[in-house]
Amino acid sequence: MPDRYEEAYTRSIDDPDGFWGEVAEDITWIKKWDKVLDDSNTPFYRWFSGGVVNTCYNAVDRHVEAGRGDQAAVIYDSPITGGTIRTYTYRELQDLVARFAGVLAGAGVAKGDRVIVYMPMIPEAVIAMLACARIGAVHSVVFGGFASNELAVRINDAQPKVIVSASCGIEPGRVIPYKPLLDGAIDMAEAKPEKTVIVQRPEAPCELTAGRDLDWAEAMASAQPHDCVPVEATDPLYILYTSGTTGIPKGVVRDNGGHMVALKWTMKNIYNVEPGDVYWAASDVGWVVGHSYIVYGPLLHGCTTIVYEGKPVGTPDAGAFWRVISQHKVKVLFTAPTAFRAIKRDDPDGKLIGDYDLSGFQALYLAGERTDPDTLEWAQTKLDRPVIDHWWQTETGWAIAANCMGLHPYPVKPGSPTKAAPGWDLRVLNDENEEVPRGDIGAICVKLPLPPGTLPTLWNNDERYVESYLDEFPGYYMTADAGFMDDDGYVYIMARTDDIINVAGHRLSTGGMEEVLARHPDVAECAVIGVADQLKGQLPVGFICLKAGVTKSNDEIISDVVRMVRDQIGAVAAFKQAVVVERLPKTRSGKILRGTMQKIADNQDYKTPATIDDPAILPEIEDALETIGYAKARAQAAAS
Ligand code: COA
Ligand code: AMP
């Protein structure tokens, strides 16, 4: 049998115009493109330039016109609110989205304007995103776990005309009023939105500011439906901010045409689902997984998607995912390995799986962090289904490497997300921009151009785009992941090459946390590293050196900085541990040896770097880490 993956891969690299041009026929175009790949302004490649489309039309209206109007488009399943379940057919979704597009237009939003969406996992978040797409406005969803300060930074960069939010979010055991966070962010930001639209939730309704805040339900009741507006394929659909190496996030831009073409293609070819199937990404609309696989991918393909407001455990138990899969006949589940580690911790024998009918469940996909072989094995054994690790980034919008189940399933190798997906010319490079032999570790890069659906640039910042991704390895996109490729072409992702850490599948910048710590008046110097954690993959740990003459106790200062990170970045940073040290280990040129500190914390063998200024500091770091349960204490635990 021909290997359809090999065929697709080879064609996508040798003849990208032919390959993606054919794939693009699956989308309804108002006007077809002039060029499939437009390389007239390198390194800014564009896909389908000259094409005119509307993403909302392709995700919603098109399916109603094709006879799917009565099929469920979105199922809202919210165990956190005590078991609310609501289904929206494609026809109902079309009506709601068209009306909310009318609300936005009435609030002055036009093509090209930005709208920030700061919402919990409720269907209105999806409706707001699609409504923006409908009128050609650019949405920027901000994850609900971020604090006011992070929201303010994004408001300043995106300069939204309108912000759509809700009165509260709900986390286990607590209701989080969003309105004070939103008001705080607007106060802090220099760029003020003209209007906000607020979904009032019964768990904690909020006061509205007269003249600025609109009530979602009232605005919808009187709204006029708005039609889909034609946009250029290369016009931006959304901006999604993601952690960079500093506290200033990067505004990843996604276009309309290439994004639709790529995502729709992945639904069959990577995930092996058909229109009409139920596809569930248990993530959040605030992350790229939520954009691509709660909203756009499944809807573009005519699937039913699930908006799940709950956790893998505790809502009410570790059987929550199996309940959703059986109740809604989910064919494919996509989540982060951390969710499975949480389930495994609470139900190690997977007993709860037996309580549900999973007969329609086809495969599990994991991403957001490396799937550790233990978790992979557990999930494979307990579910008796393919468990597919796939590797991608906010920037890429879809998988760089995957086991393309709809093309040609390959044997799974634990620790590897399998092979480069079609469209991705992956190379492992050394510092001289040369490919390293198979099996050797290097910087994983993608030979330009990137395929459709990836970032064409950063919002209002072409320079940072080039600097961050293209400068270091000329002719390539630098993923900032290091790893290797084996003789069969399987990719292994080993570590980030920058200071990004991955906490419970959430991407965070240790540099951003250091900026917060450094603002404490008693802190002279600091470092934050990510240490290995059994549940969340990594957890941040802070090291602080105090100024001379400080009178506060170490404990007080540590609780100050923990609170500061929670207030200024958000609870999602999970920054709960810090130690006070006399000094930080540095190279003679003054660079903090974060990598060595991380190895000490993780109990790995480490060599004292030749460039270290004073090797006597390393035992001090070991001692400090021991006081919070890392390093030596772990070694003793392992020995006993
Ligand atoms: N709004 C407000 N706060 C939020 C939030 C949101 N949308 N999401 C998380 N938080 C808070 C949590 O309540 C928690 O607060 P706490 O410190 O007071 O307990 C904190 O942020 C850290 O949250 P999280 O990292 O999610 O940890 P957790 O201990 O609550 O749950 C898991 C652990 C593994 C169950 C959870 O991380 C999970 O479900 N992960 C799935 C991963 C995922 O969806 N990744 C997205 C990419 S695919
Ligand atoms: P994000 O932009 O939040 O999706 O985070 C992207 C980063 O998460 C990548 O650069 C990797 O470091 C890590 N990552 C995501 N998926 C995987 C995976 N399947 N295997 C290993 N690392 C992953």
XYZ file of C-alpha atoms and ligand atoms in Angstrom:
711
model
C 0.000 0.000 0.000
C 1.406 3.459 -0.818
C 2.365 5.502 2.227
C 0.002 8.460 1.920
C 1.943 10.378 4.532
C 5.178 10.067 2.526
C 3.397 11.126 -0.649
C 1.763 14.133 1.006
C 4.939 15.138 2.813
C 7.154 14.972 -0.269
C 4.683 16.870 -2.414
C 4.145 19.550 0.242
C 7.885 20.257 0.310
C 8.662 19.865 -3.421
C 5.540 21.550 -4.734
C 3.951 23.683 -1.996
C 1.875 25.632 -4.523
C 0.380 22.482 -5.980
C -0.161 20.819 -2.623
C -1.770 23.717 -0.740
C -3.534 25.012 -3.842
C -5.420 21.720 -4.063
C -6.121 21.631 -0.337
C -7.509 25.176 -0.550
C -10.326 23.962 -2.818
C -11.972 22.675 0.363
C -12.708 26.233 1.491
C -15.396 28.492 0.042
C -13.729 31.560 -1.455
C -15.432 34.803 -2.417
C -12.554 35.309 -4.822
C -9.764 32.822 -5.415
C -6.153 33.730 -4.762
C -3.736 35.220 -7.271
C -0.823 33.349 -5.769
C -0.747 30.305 -3.478
C 2.629 31.152 -1.956
C 3.552 34.787 -2.291
C 7.291 35.199 -1.821
C 7.515 38.725 -3.201
C 8.531 40.213 0.156
C 10.759 37.672 1.893
C 11.181 36.806 4.703
C 7.493 37.764 5.044
C 5.878 34.954 3.110
C 2.125 35.169 2.537
C -0.328 32.479 1.508
C -3.221 32.884 -0.919
C -2.596 36.552 -1.577
C -5.290 38.149 -3.679
C -7.880 35.714 -2.279
C -11.018 37.016 -0.597
C -12.842 34.989 2.066
C -14.717 35.056 5.331
C -13.731 32.684 8.119
C -17.066 32.847 9.930
C -18.906 31.984 6.727
C -16.773 28.876 6.316
C -17.112 27.881 9.973
C -20.844 28.471 10.345
C -23.051 29.701 7.477
C -21.640 27.340 4.914
C -22.723 24.330 6.970
C -26.245 25.678 7.409
C -26.490 26.185 3.645
C -25.164 22.657 3.085
C -27.859 21.078 5.263
C -26.119 20.826 8.634
C -28.327 23.492 10.229
C -29.854 21.077 12.732
C -26.602 19.398 13.674
C -25.009 20.346 16.998
C -22.205 22.815 16.405
C -21.293 23.571 20.022
C -22.054 21.624 23.174
C -21.434 23.590 26.356
C -20.760 21.186 29.216
C -20.071 22.833 32.550
C -19.640 20.539 35.549
C -18.172 23.467 37.473
C -21.581 25.190 37.526
C -23.231 22.018 38.750
C -23.824 20.286 35.463
C -25.140 22.844 32.961
C -25.337 21.405 29.443
C -26.518 23.411 26.428
C -26.407 22.469 22.777
C -26.307 24.976 19.922
C -27.080 23.776 16.420
C -25.283 25.319 13.480
C -28.442 27.296 12.712
C -28.673 28.618 16.274
C -24.982 29.427 16.247
C -25.397 31.333 13.002
C -28.205 33.387 14.492
C -26.275 34.197 17.684
C -23.050 35.008 15.892
C -24.810 37.205 13.336
C -26.579 39.085 16.117
C -23.447 39.531 18.181
C -21.686 40.759 15.051
C -24.511 43.318 14.926
C -23.811 44.261 18.559
C -20.138 44.794 17.786
C -20.899 46.800 14.661
C -23.358 48.880 16.694
C -20.575 49.548 19.198
C -18.492 50.977 16.381
C -16.353 47.950 15.509
C -15.443 47.758 11.817
C -13.164 45.641 9.640
C -9.606 45.678 10.979
C -10.560 46.959 14.462
C -9.413 44.899 17.417
C -11.686 43.321 20.023
C -10.299 41.756 23.199
C -12.145 38.735 24.559
C -11.437 38.098 28.253
C -13.761 35.304 29.213
C -14.166 32.012 30.990
C -15.065 28.847 29.095
C -18.597 29.770 28.146
C -20.134 29.580 24.668
C -20.341 33.361 24.461
C -16.549 33.370 24.111
C -16.822 31.300 20.917
C -19.716 33.433 19.679
C -17.670 36.601 20.252
C -14.679 35.208 18.348
C -16.809 34.134 15.384
C -18.668 37.450 15.399
C -15.362 39.275 15.046
C -14.424 37.012 12.153
C -17.817 37.739 10.595
C -17.212 41.474 10.373
C -13.478 41.273 9.700
C -12.540 42.528 13.171
C -9.405 41.088 14.761
C -9.984 39.279 18.038
C -7.455 38.865 20.759
C -8.500 36.386 23.417
C -6.797 36.794 26.779
C -6.777 33.758 29.072
C -8.986 34.286 32.142
C -6.235 33.188 34.522
C -4.156 36.287 33.730
C -4.267 39.219 36.128
C -5.138 42.863 35.332
C -1.572 43.844 34.598
C -1.177 41.203 31.873
C -4.522 42.215 30.418
C -3.455 45.879 30.453
C -0.251 45.081 28.549
C -2.339 43.364 25.868
C -4.863 46.217 25.745
C -2.031 48.676 25.144
C -0.567 46.589 22.355
C -3.791 45.604 20.570
C -5.649 48.897 21.221
C -9.100 47.300 21.103
C -12.208 49.311 20.358
C -14.305 46.922 22.448
C -13.612 44.342 25.168
C -15.982 41.409 25.614
C -15.957 39.850 29.057
C -18.084 38.175 31.707
C -18.979 39.050 35.266
C -17.038 36.096 36.647
C -15.129 32.915 36.076
C -15.450 29.820 38.218
C -12.572 27.773 39.561
C -12.922 24.842 41.952
C -14.132 26.187 45.284
C -14.162 29.857 44.263
C -15.884 32.333 42.023
C -13.516 34.865 40.448
C -15.137 38.228 39.777
C -13.748 39.314 36.400
C -15.160 42.827 36.419
C -12.713 44.254 38.987
C -9.886 42.676 36.990
C -11.212 44.171 33.781
C -11.819 47.612 35.321
C -8.357 47.500 36.878
C -6.788 46.676 33.529
C -8.663 49.447 31.722
C -7.580 51.926 34.424
C -3.980 50.806 34.044
C -3.952 50.809 30.234
C -3.202 53.882 28.198
C -5.380 52.706 25.325
C -8.980 52.773 26.545
C -11.683 50.731 24.797
C -14.785 52.687 23.848
C -17.168 49.979 25.044
C -17.258 46.674 26.856
C -19.885 43.950 26.537
C -20.385 41.892 29.689
C -22.069 38.490 30.055
C -23.785 38.569 33.432
C -23.414 35.176 35.102
C -25.780 34.229 37.918
C -22.881 33.095 40.145
C -21.664 36.707 40.517
C -23.370 39.452 38.515
C -21.528 42.757 38.432
C -22.201 46.486 38.308
C -21.960 48.005 34.850
C -20.377 51.383 34.162
C -23.050 53.525 32.534
C -22.158 54.713 29.048
C -19.292 52.234 28.644
C -20.477 48.751 29.597
C -23.199 46.956 27.661
C -25.072 43.971 29.045
C -24.648 41.057 26.620
C -28.243 39.799 26.954
C -29.793 43.256 26.539
C -27.602 44.110 23.588
C -28.419 40.787 21.906
C -32.154 41.227 22.409
C -32.233 44.310 20.217
C -29.378 43.487 17.837
C -29.684 43.379 14.076
C -27.984 40.361 12.473
C -24.884 41.298 10.499
C -23.754 39.565 7.322
C -20.312 38.141 6.660
C -17.897 40.797 5.420
C -15.393 39.885 2.679
C -11.771 40.098 3.852
C -8.447 39.502 2.178
C -7.032 36.023 2.773
C -3.977 37.773 4.180
C -5.938 40.046 6.550
C -5.492 39.237 10.231
C -8.128 37.043 11.869
C -6.681 37.216 15.341
C -3.795 38.183 17.577
C -2.858 35.766 20.333
C -0.331 36.941 22.872
C 2.176 34.412 24.080
C 5.117 34.489 26.437
C 8.379 35.731 25.049
C 11.665 36.029 26.830
C 10.649 39.260 28.552
C 7.529 40.424 30.340
C 6.265 41.913 27.063
C 4.306 39.157 25.347
C 4.511 38.517 21.633
C 1.385 39.204 19.594
C 1.211 36.224 17.263
C -0.836 37.142 14.185
C -2.982 34.660 12.278
C -4.423 35.359 8.847
C -7.767 34.269 7.408
C -7.046 32.279 4.254
C -4.018 30.151 5.079
C -5.352 29.500 8.571
C -8.600 28.046 7.254
C -6.905 25.971 4.584
C -4.422 24.433 7.022
C -6.796 23.817 9.918
C -9.503 22.233 7.842
C -6.910 19.935 6.280
C -5.603 18.828 9.691
C -9.017 17.644 10.847
C -9.073 14.688 8.461
C -5.393 14.185 7.823
C -3.982 14.514 11.338
C -6.992 13.781 13.578
C -8.883 11.480 11.203
C -12.321 12.937 11.905
C -15.183 13.475 9.466
C -17.761 16.254 9.277
C -20.490 15.412 11.791
C -18.083 13.792 14.277
C -17.762 15.110 17.814
C -14.306 16.544 18.473
C -13.268 17.719 21.926
C -10.252 19.803 22.819
C -10.214 19.997 26.615
C -8.286 23.233 26.741
C -9.270 26.888 27.034
C -10.141 29.424 24.351
C -7.369 31.581 25.807
C -4.691 29.255 24.425
C -3.795 28.407 20.864
C -5.191 24.888 21.275
C -8.522 26.505 22.080
C -8.374 28.798 19.040
C -7.433 26.059 16.618
C -9.258 23.058 18.040
C -12.140 24.258 20.186
C -13.228 26.894 17.693
C -11.888 27.037 14.176
C -10.706 23.535 13.205
C -13.799 21.560 14.229
C -16.258 24.178 12.995
C -14.534 24.634 9.640
C -14.809 20.868 9.210
C -18.506 20.700 10.176
C -17.826 18.793 13.409
C -19.464 19.263 16.788
C -17.133 20.921 19.277
C -17.332 20.890 23.062
C -16.855 23.908 25.300
C -15.963 22.277 28.613
C -15.979 24.390 31.749
C -14.421 22.030 34.245
C -11.238 20.234 35.157
C -9.954 16.728 34.497
C -10.273 15.923 38.208
C -12.463 17.247 40.993
C -15.424 18.205 38.780
C -16.545 15.943 40.315
C -13.882 13.247 39.985
C -11.267 11.669 37.746
C -14.040 10.170 35.610
C -15.068 13.606 34.272
C -13.428 13.138 30.865
C -14.934 9.662 30.405
C -18.374 11.030 31.298
C -18.100 13.744 28.643
C -16.787 11.310 26.026
C -19.638 8.855 26.564
C -22.404 11.433 27.037
C -21.580 13.418 23.907
C -20.156 10.574 21.809
C -16.752 12.154 21.470
C -14.599 10.566 18.767
C -11.350 12.399 19.431
C -10.073 14.030 22.614
C -7.205 16.502 22.590
C -5.687 17.668 25.860
C -2.394 18.244 27.670
C -0.411 15.418 29.315
C -0.735 17.206 32.672
C -4.475 16.506 32.612
C -3.739 12.800 32.271
C -1.172 12.932 35.051
C -3.865 14.450 37.268
C -6.344 11.704 36.322
C -3.729 8.995 36.860
C -2.860 10.426 40.270
C -6.497 10.313 41.427
C -7.487 7.042 39.733
C -4.241 5.105 39.236
C -5.963 1.931 38.083
C -8.273 3.800 35.735
C -11.260 2.191 37.475
C -13.606 5.048 36.567
C -13.042 4.411 32.860
C -15.077 1.219 33.215
C -18.137 3.172 34.351
C -18.632 4.731 30.926
C -19.333 3.600 27.387
C -16.335 4.720 25.364
C -17.153 2.601 22.328
C -17.240 5.594 19.970
C -13.940 6.982 21.204
C -11.240 6.679 18.569
C -8.037 8.325 19.742
C -6.404 10.624 22.270
C -4.113 13.465 21.178
C -1.742 15.161 23.578
C 0.245 18.388 23.186
C 1.388 21.483 25.026
C 4.352 19.713 26.593
C 6.242 16.506 26.000
C 4.230 13.373 26.749
C 6.377 11.508 29.224
C 6.605 7.772 28.505
C 4.873 6.855 31.826
C 1.801 8.912 31.040
C 1.772 7.609 27.470
C 1.916 4.023 28.641
C -0.781 4.534 31.248
C -3.148 6.181 28.783
C -2.501 3.559 26.103
C -3.088 0.659 28.470
C -6.109 2.048 30.242
C -7.857 3.394 27.159
C -6.756 0.752 24.683
C -6.749 3.399 21.957
C -4.014 5.180 19.989
C -2.434 7.914 22.093
C -0.789 10.476 19.864
C 1.723 13.018 21.106
C 2.034 15.952 18.718
C 4.256 18.981 18.923
C 3.351 22.559 18.169
C 3.465 26.134 19.363
C 1.263 29.192 19.575
C 3.240 30.573 16.654
C 2.605 27.602 14.391
C -1.145 27.268 15.013
C -1.110 23.558 14.227
C 1.154 20.562 14.636
C 4.740 20.744 13.390
C 5.195 17.049 14.082
C 2.475 14.463 14.463
C 1.414 10.954 13.689
C -0.949 11.778 10.839
C -3.663 9.231 11.598
C -5.784 10.167 8.591
C -2.884 9.689 6.184
C -0.806 6.810 7.451
C -0.569 5.810 11.122
C 2.991 5.043 12.202
C 4.106 3.011 15.209
C 4.334 5.207 18.287
C 7.791 5.686 19.778
C 7.520 6.840 23.391
C 8.983 10.312 23.871
C 8.514 11.314 20.228
C 5.678 13.222 18.538
C 6.501 11.130 15.414
C 7.426 12.866 12.158
C 7.293 16.327 10.653
C 3.768 16.999 9.399
C 3.314 17.798 5.692
C 4.370 21.381 5.007
C 7.126 21.382 7.646
C 10.683 21.114 6.346
C 12.279 20.320 9.707
C 16.016 20.470 10.233
C 18.173 20.052 13.321
C 20.969 22.629 13.183
C 24.191 23.467 14.986
C 25.375 26.994 15.789
C 26.942 27.261 12.323
C 23.562 26.851 10.644
C 24.481 23.352 9.488
C 22.445 20.199 9.846
C 23.718 17.830 12.516
C 23.829 14.059 11.945
C 20.708 12.073 12.841
C 20.651 11.353 16.564
C 22.623 14.461 17.511
C 20.934 17.195 19.498
C 20.633 20.641 17.983
C 18.268 23.546 17.479
C 15.104 22.396 15.758
C 14.368 24.760 12.905
C 12.015 24.881 9.962
C 13.317 25.751 6.536
C 11.353 28.733 5.230
C 8.669 29.214 4.119
C 6.468 28.054 6.960
C 3.268 26.363 5.774
C -0.117 28.155 5.723
C -1.823 28.822 9.075
C 1.389 29.867 10.799
C 2.321 33.346 11.972
C 3.086 35.787 9.150
C 4.509 38.264 11.705
C 4.014 39.713 15.196
C 1.365 42.379 15.697
C 2.772 45.774 14.712
C 6.256 44.424 15.144
C 7.888 42.988 12.024
C 11.257 43.701 13.562
C 10.669 41.570 16.651
C 9.321 38.799 14.424
C 12.542 38.725 12.438
C 14.730 39.096 15.534
C 12.930 36.429 17.550
C 12.512 33.751 14.936
C 14.531 34.338 11.775
C 17.800 36.078 12.598
C 19.625 33.358 14.464
C 19.484 30.724 11.723
C 19.324 32.524 8.368
C 16.804 30.896 6.033
C 15.030 29.104 8.897
C 12.346 29.629 11.511
C 13.820 28.921 14.933
C 11.363 26.960 17.074
C 13.421 27.597 20.244
C 13.072 23.910 21.006
C 16.147 21.708 21.066
C 16.075 18.039 20.210
C 17.011 15.467 17.604
C 15.711 13.363 14.765
C 16.318 9.610 14.649
C 17.157 7.512 11.598
C 13.465 6.952 10.858
C 12.787 10.694 10.857
C 11.044 10.678 14.255
C 11.514 13.952 16.103
C 12.370 14.206 19.807
C 11.762 17.511 21.598
C 14.054 17.775 24.589
C 14.084 21.341 25.951
C 13.474 24.996 25.212
C 16.537 26.964 24.269
C 15.188 30.131 25.894
C 13.764 30.879 29.338
C 10.234 29.726 28.573
C 8.880 27.111 30.967
C 5.849 24.935 30.629
C 3.615 24.731 33.706
C 0.602 22.414 33.390
C 0.740 22.867 29.617
C 0.768 26.656 30.051
C 3.632 28.564 28.488
C 5.239 31.050 30.858
C 8.265 33.293 30.770
C 10.663 33.047 33.713
C 12.047 36.395 32.491
C 8.587 37.906 32.997
C 8.458 36.542 36.559
C 11.954 37.874 37.268
C 10.767 41.323 36.207
C 8.028 41.100 38.842
C 10.392 39.898 41.602
C 12.861 42.651 40.772
C 10.153 45.240 41.486
C 10.135 44.292 45.185
C 11.902 47.129 47.028
C 14.089 44.737 49.063
C 15.210 42.557 46.154
C 18.662 43.345 44.781
C 18.831 40.529 42.267
C 16.830 37.475 41.348
C 16.447 34.472 39.094
C 13.512 32.199 38.312
C 13.963 28.682 36.994
C 11.562 25.896 36.080
C 12.017 22.730 38.119
C 10.569 19.329 37.291
C 7.174 18.573 38.817
C 5.357 15.265 38.705
C 1.941 16.777 37.993
C 2.512 20.020 36.144
C 5.676 19.070 34.265
C 7.482 22.141 35.546
C 7.014 24.636 38.357
C 8.712 28.009 38.772
C 11.074 28.537 41.710
C 12.510 31.957 42.544
C 15.917 32.831 43.971
C 16.269 36.246 45.530
C 19.250 38.180 46.835
C 18.318 40.961 49.205
C 19.612 44.492 49.401
C 21.829 45.373 52.370
C 20.042 46.557 55.519
C 16.701 44.870 54.830
C 14.628 44.624 58.001
C 11.783 42.387 56.829
C 12.143 38.651 57.437
C 12.925 36.313 54.555
C 9.541 34.647 54.970
C 7.735 37.965 54.661
C 9.646 38.865 51.527
C 8.965 35.456 50.002
C 5.245 35.767 50.640
C 5.371 39.287 49.169
C 6.925 38.097 45.922
C 4.573 35.118 45.676
C 1.632 37.497 46.013
C 3.145 39.943 43.526
C 3.452 37.292 40.809
C -0.119 36.167 41.443
C -1.377 39.769 41.275
C 0.721 40.934 38.354
C 0.856 37.844 36.137
C -1.921 35.660 37.507
C -2.684 32.488 39.438
C -1.873 30.488 36.336
C 1.850 31.185 36.827
C 1.668 28.826 39.836
C 4.579 30.704 41.419
C 4.537 29.524 45.011
C 8.139 28.835 45.950
C 11.153 31.077 46.431
C 14.333 31.045 48.485
C 16.607 33.792 49.704
C 20.268 33.287 48.793
C 23.375 35.352 49.447
C 24.394 35.410 45.800
C 23.559 33.831 42.444
C 25.931 31.608 40.476
C 27.224 33.495 37.445
C 29.725 33.220 34.668
C 32.705 35.540 34.755
C 30.870 37.729 32.254
C 27.948 38.040 34.680
C 25.419 35.645 33.102
C 23.295 33.810 35.684
C 23.795 30.041 35.412
C 20.122 29.147 35.359
C 20.712 25.833 33.563
C 23.068 24.630 36.305
C 20.626 25.711 39.009
C 17.878 23.797 37.262
C 19.991 20.649 37.073
C 20.717 20.916 40.805
C 17.021 21.299 41.582
C 16.095 18.367 39.356
C 18.770 16.217 40.936
C 20.542 15.677 37.660
C 24.267 15.253 37.350
C 25.854 18.560 36.567
C 29.322 19.768 35.748
C 30.597 22.948 37.332
C 30.729 25.232 34.283
C 34.257 26.205 33.289
C 33.130 29.809 32.986
C 31.765 30.029 36.531
C 32.945 33.018 38.503
C 32.956 31.327 41.923
C 32.264 27.583 42.166
C 31.717 27.848 45.947
C 28.249 29.273 45.259
C 26.873 26.001 43.924
C 26.790 24.201 47.299
C 24.961 27.249 48.678
C 22.335 26.825 45.969
C 22.049 23.125 46.829
C 21.494 24.015 50.478
C 18.902 26.643 49.639
C 16.986 24.253 47.388
C 17.099 21.611 50.068
C 15.187 23.909 52.410
C 12.223 23.758 50.027
C 12.418 20.056 49.292
C 14.538 19.945 46.166
C 17.977 18.636 45.288
C 19.656 16.801 48.152
C 16.401 16.096 49.930
C 15.172 14.342 46.826
C 18.359 12.368 46.480
C 17.906 11.133 50.035
C 14.286 10.216 49.313
C 15.382 8.255 46.289
C 18.032 6.440 48.321
C 15.749 5.428 51.173
N -9.273 31.768 35.508
C -8.799 32.069 36.745
N -7.897 31.303 37.398
C -7.468 30.198 36.785
C -7.907 29.833 35.502
C -8.855 30.671 34.859
N -9.311 30.416 33.644
N -7.293 28.682 35.150
C -6.497 28.333 36.178
N -6.605 29.253 37.163
C -5.939 29.233 38.467
C -6.253 27.951 39.211
O -7.450 28.056 39.944
C -5.041 27.805 40.110
O -5.201 28.684 41.200
P -4.684 28.323 42.685
O -3.232 28.627 42.655
O -5.450 29.257 43.543
O -5.005 26.893 42.915
C -3.910 28.357 39.265
O -4.526 29.196 38.283
C -3.089 27.297 38.571
O -3.969 26.572 37.716
P -3.596 25.203 36.978
O -2.201 25.286 36.473
O -4.651 24.890 36.006
O -3.515 24.165 38.145
P -4.601 23.430 38.981
O -3.868 22.937 40.175
O -5.810 24.254 39.187
O -5.016 22.187 38.063
C -4.591 20.543 36.347
C -4.073 21.240 37.607
C -3.567 19.584 35.813
C -5.864 19.805 36.679
C -4.880 21.639 35.326
O -3.699 22.341 35.091
C -5.420 21.211 34.003
O -6.544 20.888 33.816
N -4.616 21.254 32.978
C -5.022 20.989 31.640
C -4.027 21.653 30.785
C -4.555 22.520 29.721
O -5.720 22.718 29.545
N -3.595 23.096 28.992
C -3.866 24.007 27.926
C -2.995 23.743 26.760
S -3.507 22.286 25.891
P 2.636 26.946 23.405
O 3.050 28.073 22.532
O 2.007 27.366 24.677
O 1.827 25.922 22.665
O 3.983 26.223 23.855
C 4.849 25.738 22.879
C 5.968 24.982 23.507
O 5.454 23.897 24.292
C 6.858 24.318 22.479
O 7.818 25.193 21.969
C 7.453 23.175 23.275
O 8.507 23.620 24.084
C 6.298 22.763 24.168
N 5.538 21.674 23.543
C 4.308 21.740 23.010
N 3.914 20.526 22.573
C 4.922 19.675 22.837
C 5.137 18.269 22.617
N 4.193 17.505 22.084
N 6.322 17.746 22.987
C 7.277 18.522 23.559
N 7.125 19.832 23.797
C 5.965 20.415 23.447
